[in-house]
mmCIF file of C-alpha atoms and ligand atoms in Angstrom:
data_model
loop_
_atom_site.group_PDB
_atom_site.id
_atom_site.type_symbol
_atom_site.label_atom_id
_atom_site.label_comp_id
_atom_site.label_asym_id
_atom_site.label_seq_id
_atom_site.Cartn_x
_atom_site.Cartn_y
_atom_site.Cartn_z
ATOM 1 C CA MET A 2 -172.924 148.711 159.206
ATOM 2 C CA LEU A 3 -170.058 146.251 158.855
ATOM 3 C CA ILE A 4 -168.348 145.115 162.042
ATOM 4 C CA CYS A 5 -165.112 143.129 162.065
ATOM 5 C CA VAL A 6 -164.408 140.947 165.080
ATOM 6 C CA PRO A 7 -160.810 139.721 165.448
ATOM 7 C CA ASP A 8 -159.573 136.468 166.978
ATOM 8 C CA ILE A 9 -162.740 134.406 167.131
ATOM 9 C CA LEU A 10 -160.526 131.379 166.483
ATOM 10 C CA SER A 11 -156.830 131.085 167.332
ATOM 11 C CA LYS A 12 -154.291 130.269 164.622
ATOM 12 C CA ALA A 13 -153.992 126.761 166.169
ATOM 13 C CA ASP A 14 -157.775 126.292 165.933
ATOM 14 C CA VAL A 15 -157.755 127.417 162.304
ATOM 15 C CA LYS A 16 -154.970 124.954 161.497
ATOM 16 C CA GLU A 17 -156.911 122.128 163.130
ATOM 17 C CA PHE A 18 -160.149 123.117 161.343
ATOM 18 C CA ARG A 19 -158.365 123.151 157.988
ATOM 19 C CA ALA A 20 -156.810 119.709 158.560
ATOM 20 C CA VAL A 21 -160.193 118.198 159.498
ATOM 21 C CA MET A 22 -161.880 119.845 156.497
ATOM 22 C CA ASP A 23 -159.161 118.724 154.075
ATOM 23 C CA ALA A 24 -159.802 115.088 155.031
ATOM 24 C CA VAL A 25 -163.451 114.939 153.920
ATOM 25 C CA ALA A 26 -165.405 115.176 150.652
ATOM 26 C CA TRP A 27 -166.881 118.532 149.554
ATOM 27 C CA GLU A 28 -169.999 119.130 147.461
ATOM 28 C CA ASP A 29 -171.283 121.715 145.013
ATOM 29 C CA GLY A 30 -172.059 124.958 146.861
ATOM 30 C CA ARG A 31 -175.407 125.342 145.141
ATOM 31 C CA SER A 32 -176.956 122.765 147.516
ATOM 32 C CA THR A 33 -177.892 125.522 149.990
ATOM 33 C CA ALA A 34 -178.541 128.361 147.541
ATOM 34 C CA GLY A 35 -181.870 129.942 146.630
ATOM 35 C CA ALA A 36 -183.011 130.076 142.990
ATOM 36 C CA GLN A 37 -181.339 133.389 142.123
ATOM 37 C CA SER A 38 -178.132 132.831 144.051
ATOM 38 C CA ALA A 39 -177.723 129.320 142.589
ATOM 39 C CA MET A 40 -177.315 130.974 139.191
ATOM 40 C CA VAL A 41 -174.343 133.066 140.324
ATOM 41 C CA LYS A 42 -172.724 130.755 142.888
ATOM 42 C CA LYS A 43 -169.621 128.797 142.002
ATOM 43 C CA ASN A 44 -167.853 127.213 144.971
ATOM 44 C CA GLU A 45 -167.750 124.096 147.131
ATOM 45 C CA GLN A 46 -169.243 123.406 150.549
ATOM 46 C CA LEU A 47 -168.931 120.835 153.273
ATOM 47 C CA PRO A 48 -172.195 118.844 153.390
ATOM 48 C CA PRO A 49 -174.285 121.023 155.762
ATOM 49 C CA ASN A 50 -175.735 118.111 157.730
ATOM 50 C CA GLY A 51 -172.494 116.131 157.879
ATOM 51 C CA ASP A 52 -170.633 115.347 161.094
ATOM 52 C CA VAL A 53 -167.685 117.582 160.262
ATOM 53 C CA SER A 54 -169.842 120.669 159.614
ATOM 54 C CA ARG A 55 -171.840 120.094 162.763
ATOM 55 C CA LYS A 56 -168.871 119.494 165.066
ATOM 56 C CA LEU A 57 -166.778 122.375 163.736
ATOM 57 C CA GLY A 58 -169.910 124.537 163.669
ATOM 58 C CA GLU A 59 -170.541 123.868 167.361
ATOM 59 C CA ARG A 60 -166.992 124.985 168.130
ATOM 60 C CA VAL A 61 -167.554 128.191 166.171
ATOM 61 C CA VAL A 62 -170.802 128.902 168.048
ATOM 62 C CA ARG A 63 -169.077 128.343 171.420
ATOM 63 C CA ALA A 64 -166.300 130.738 170.389
ATOM 64 C CA LEU A 65 -168.892 133.337 169.342
ATOM 65 C CA ALA A 66 -170.750 133.109 172.636
ATOM 66 C CA ALA A 67 -167.480 133.700 174.529
ATOM 67 C CA ASN A 68 -166.575 136.810 172.516
ATOM 68 C CA SER A 69 -167.926 139.982 174.132
ATOM 69 C CA LEU A 70 -167.409 142.161 171.028
ATOM 70 C CA PHE A 71 -169.408 139.741 168.876
ATOM 71 C CA VAL A 72 -172.222 139.484 171.448
ATOM 72 C CA SER A 73 -172.331 143.272 171.887
ATOM 73 C CA ALA A 74 -172.486 143.893 168.128
ATOM 74 C CA ALA A 75 -174.940 141.135 167.193
ATOM 75 C CA ILE A 76 -177.047 140.653 170.350
ATOM 76 C CA PRO A 77 -177.840 137.208 168.966
ATOM 77 C CA ARG A 78 -181.095 135.417 169.582
ATOM 78 C CA HIS A 79 -180.523 132.407 167.299
ATOM 79 C CA ILE A 80 -177.334 131.475 165.454
ATOM 80 C CA PHE A 81 -177.782 129.228 162.428
ATOM 81 C CA PRO A 82 -175.490 126.152 162.419
ATOM 82 C CA PRO A 83 -172.346 127.434 160.656
ATOM 83 C CA LEU A 84 -171.627 126.214 157.124
ATOM 84 C CA PHE A 85 -168.220 125.950 155.472
ATOM 85 C CA ASN A 86 -167.182 126.799 151.939
ATOM 86 C CA ARG A 87 -164.124 127.117 149.767
ATOM 87 C CA TYR A 88 -163.322 128.822 146.492
ATOM 88 C CA GLY A 89 -160.477 127.710 144.219
ATOM 89 C CA ALA A 90 -159.013 129.521 141.226
ATOM 90 C CA GLY A 91 -161.756 130.677 138.836
ATOM 91 C CA GLN A 92 -164.538 130.372 141.411
ATOM 92 C CA HIS A 93 -166.660 133.236 142.733
ATOM 93 C CA PHE A 94 -170.133 134.131 144.032
ATOM 94 C CA GLY A 95 -171.926 136.808 142.004
ATOM 95 C CA VAL A 96 -174.196 139.535 143.354
ATOM 96 C CA HIS A 97 -177.046 138.229 145.502
ATOM 97 C CA VAL A 98 -179.062 138.762 148.685
ATOM 98 C CA ASP A 99 -179.219 135.944 151.236
ATOM 99 C CA ASN A 100 -182.572 134.228 151.849
ATOM 100 C CA ALA A 101 -184.730 136.061 154.404
ATOM 101 C CA VAL A 102 -185.572 132.914 156.374
ATOM 102 C CA ARG A 103 -183.411 129.855 156.936
ATOM 103 C CA GLY A 104 -184.537 126.504 158.255
ATOM 104 C CA ASP A 105 -182.274 123.816 159.666
ATOM 105 C CA HIS A 106 -183.488 120.280 158.911
ATOM 106 C CA LEU A 107 -181.736 118.585 161.824
ATOM 107 C CA SER A 108 -182.696 120.884 164.694
ATOM 108 C CA GLY A 109 -185.934 122.264 163.241
ATOM 109 C CA MET A 110 -184.567 125.763 163.937
ATOM 110 C CA ARG A 111 -186.016 128.472 161.717
ATOM 111 C CA ILE A 112 -184.604 131.985 161.837
ATOM 112 C CA ARG A 113 -185.050 135.365 160.219
ATOM 113 C CA THR A 114 -181.640 136.286 158.839
ATOM 114 C CA ASP A 115 -180.847 139.733 160.286
ATOM 115 C CA LEU A 116 -177.066 139.471 160.007
ATOM 116 C CA SER A 117 -174.770 137.508 157.719
ATOM 117 C CA VAL A 118 -171.379 136.385 158.993
ATOM 118 C CA THR A 119 -168.189 135.330 157.233
ATOM 119 C CA LEU A 120 -165.455 133.799 159.403
ATOM 120 C CA PHE A 121 -162.225 133.638 157.420
ATOM 121 C CA LEU A 122 -160.251 130.384 157.587
ATOM 122 C CA SER A 123 -157.536 131.284 155.044
ATOM 123 C CA GLU A 124 -154.864 133.918 155.511
ATOM 124 C CA PRO A 125 -155.089 136.799 152.998
ATOM 125 C CA ASP A 126 -151.754 135.816 151.433
ATOM 126 C CA GLU A 127 -153.025 132.300 150.639
ATOM 127 C CA TYR A 128 -155.150 133.584 147.747
ATOM 128 C CA ASP A 129 -155.651 136.446 145.310
ATOM 129 C CA GLY A 130 -159.127 137.816 144.612
ATOM 130 C CA GLY A 131 -161.899 136.429 146.814
ATOM 131 C CA GLU A 132 -162.772 139.759 148.434
ATOM 132 C CA LEU A 133 -166.197 139.913 150.054
ATOM 133 C CA ILE A 134 -167.869 143.025 148.645
ATOM 134 C CA VAL A 135 -170.846 144.314 150.624
ATOM 135 C CA GLU A 136 -173.069 147.118 149.379
ATOM 136 C CA ASP A 137 -174.926 149.242 151.913
ATOM 137 C CA TYR A 138 -176.298 152.795 152.168
ATOM 138 C CA TYR A 139 -172.781 154.174 152.355
ATOM 139 C CA GLY A 140 -171.406 152.467 149.264
ATOM 140 C CA SER A 141 -169.410 149.363 148.523
ATOM 141 C CA HIS A 142 -167.091 147.790 151.122
ATOM 142 C CA GLU A 143 -164.314 145.300 150.447
ATOM 143 C CA VAL A 144 -163.443 142.798 153.154
ATOM 144 C CA LYS A 145 -160.567 140.318 153.384
ATOM 145 C CA LEU A 146 -159.570 139.445 156.938
ATOM 146 C CA PRO A 147 -156.892 137.325 158.614
ATOM 147 C CA ALA A 148 -157.786 133.713 159.403
ATOM 148 C CA GLY A 149 -159.814 133.439 162.602
ATOM 149 C CA HIS A 150 -161.428 136.886 162.197
ATOM 150 C CA LEU A 151 -165.026 137.490 161.140
ATOM 151 C CA VAL A 152 -167.169 140.192 159.606
ATOM 152 C CA LEU A 153 -170.810 140.857 160.481
ATOM 153 C CA TYR A 154 -172.879 142.562 157.788
ATOM 154 C CA PRO A 155 -176.567 143.216 157.190
ATOM 155 C CA ALA A 156 -178.236 140.203 155.581
ATOM 156 C CA THR A 157 -180.349 142.711 153.652
ATOM 157 C CA SER A 158 -177.319 143.850 151.637
ATOM 158 C CA LEU A 159 -176.351 142.877 148.116
ATOM 159 C CA HIS A 160 -172.982 141.157 148.299
ATOM 160 C CA THR A 161 -170.522 139.185 146.216
ATOM 161 C CA VAL A 162 -167.292 137.205 146.507
ATOM 162 C CA THR A 163 -164.936 138.210 143.706
ATOM 163 C CA ARG A 164 -163.278 135.649 141.475
ATOM 164 C CA ILE A 165 -160.276 133.833 142.932
ATOM 165 C CA THR A 166 -157.240 134.098 140.696
ATOM 166 C CA ARG A 167 -154.785 132.109 142.859
ATOM 167 C CA GLY A 168 -154.924 129.786 145.843
ATOM 168 C CA LEU A 169 -157.799 128.688 148.054
ATOM 169 C CA ARG A 170 -160.233 130.802 150.087
ATOM 170 C CA VAL A 171 -161.764 128.789 152.935
ATOM 171 C CA ALA A 172 -164.407 130.266 155.238
ATOM 172 C CA SER A 173 -167.273 129.533 157.546
ATOM 173 C CA PHE A 174 -170.482 131.421 156.837
ATOM 174 C CA PHE A 175 -173.787 131.611 158.623
ATOM 175 C CA TRP A 176 -176.624 133.879 159.663
ATOM 176 C CA LEU A 177 -178.162 134.985 162.867
ATOM 177 C CA GLN A 178 -181.373 136.430 164.155
ATOM 178 C CA SER A 179 -180.731 139.284 166.539
ATOM 179 C CA MET A 180 -182.822 140.114 169.585
ATOM 180 C CA ILE A 181 -182.824 143.639 168.108
ATOM 181 C CA ARG A 182 -184.408 143.409 164.683
ATOM 182 C CA ASP A 183 -183.933 147.044 163.675
ATOM 183 C CA ALA A 184 -180.397 147.663 162.390
ATOM 184 C CA HIS A 185 -180.342 151.321 163.510
ATOM 185 C CA ALA A 186 -181.511 150.446 167.011
ATOM 186 C CA ARG A 187 -178.906 147.665 167.189
ATOM 187 C CA SER A 188 -176.214 150.049 165.995
ATOM 188 C CA MET A 189 -177.115 152.666 168.641
ATOM 189 C CA ILE A 190 -177.048 150.042 171.400
ATOM 190 C CA PHE A 191 -173.625 148.908 170.192
ATOM 191 C CA ASP A 192 -172.327 152.509 170.182
ATOM 192 C CA LEU A 193 -173.732 153.084 173.659
ATOM 193 C CA ASP A 194 -172.082 149.905 174.942
ATOM 194 C CA ASN A 195 -168.732 150.972 173.474
ATOM 195 C CA ALA A 196 -169.044 154.433 175.037
ATOM 196 C CA ILE A 197 -169.878 152.910 178.429
ATOM 197 C CA GLN A 198 -166.904 150.516 178.203
ATOM 198 C CA GLY A 199 -164.690 153.544 177.441
ATOM 199 C CA LEU A 200 -166.015 155.401 180.484
ATOM 200 C CA VAL A 201 -165.583 152.343 182.709
ATOM 201 C CA GLY A 202 -161.899 152.363 181.726
ATOM 202 C CA ARG A 203 -161.477 156.038 182.688
ATOM 203 C CA LEU A 204 -163.808 156.229 185.693
ATOM 204 C CA SER A 205 -165.195 153.116 187.318
ATOM 205 C CA ARG A 206 -168.095 150.767 186.851
ATOM 206 C CA ASN A 207 -169.646 152.285 189.988
ATOM 207 C CA ASP A 208 -169.358 155.915 188.926
ATOM 208 C CA PRO A 209 -172.929 157.296 189.326
ATOM 209 C CA GLU A 210 -173.234 158.419 185.688
ATOM 210 C CA VAL A 211 -171.784 155.132 184.428
ATOM 211 C CA VAL A 212 -174.404 153.305 186.510
ATOM 212 C CA LYS A 213 -177.153 155.473 184.967
ATOM 213 C CA LEU A 214 -175.882 154.891 181.425
ATOM 214 C CA THR A 215 -175.621 151.155 182.111
ATOM 215 C CA GLY A 216 -179.247 151.263 183.224
ATOM 216 C CA ILE A 217 -180.236 153.059 180.002
ATOM 217 C CA TYR A 218 -178.352 150.411 177.982
ATOM 218 C CA HIS A 219 -180.304 147.597 179.620
ATOM 219 C CA ASN A 220 -183.585 149.471 179.433
ATOM 220 C CA LEU A 221 -183.176 150.088 175.703
ATOM 221 C CA ILE A 222 -182.580 146.367 175.204
ATOM 222 C CA ARG A 223 -185.643 145.673 177.375
ATOM 223 C CA TYR A 224 -187.610 148.091 175.208
ATOM 224 C CA TRP A 225 -186.533 146.651 171.856
ATOM 225 C CA ALA A 226 -185.621 143.012 172.456
ATOM 226 C CA GLU A 227 -187.485 140.027 171.055
ATOM 227 C CA VAL A 228 -186.676 137.042 173.243
HETATM 228 NI NI1 NI B 1 -174.527 135.447 150.533
#
């Protein structure tokens, strides 16, 4: 399941991020790629352990934690320090699957990558091409979102970034380990949460059936969660 989350960063935040990123040196994107993906990856990245990546990454993580839609969809246990990349004309990232486990040298954090995230930092009209294509059970999905919005997709999926034919595609990308490992279980919990939020709007949080459903929501998390 792909889930788009709007307005993680404001337009002002995006502008500030881009100015900070423009002022520093970038490196070959293959520095963080596995053996297969290095063969099909052609882009640039901010040095993952550099000050700029870390500081902007911390701001992204704070924004994620404050976003109820993101938290409801991902139920995050560990969020990998966000990385930043850019693709210019002619660059692309061919078909690959992200590494199953990611380790962070600075913090010692090691996570199982349940979900992959792309947070767009360019507006769609700034570049042509550069669609994120994600393949899942239901076919192939094309994603290109406004700056400040993100997409969550299963890290198990084959995916690609199509060749850029004009402009610059800037994004933050990272992975997370969810408290709910099973994608179907996570999806049902997300659907249940959405249904409860809908009922709360029509009835009240204290409606007896809403209280029961809220209890079931928490008990399912209690049943499935790794913490
Ligand atoms: Ni990838």
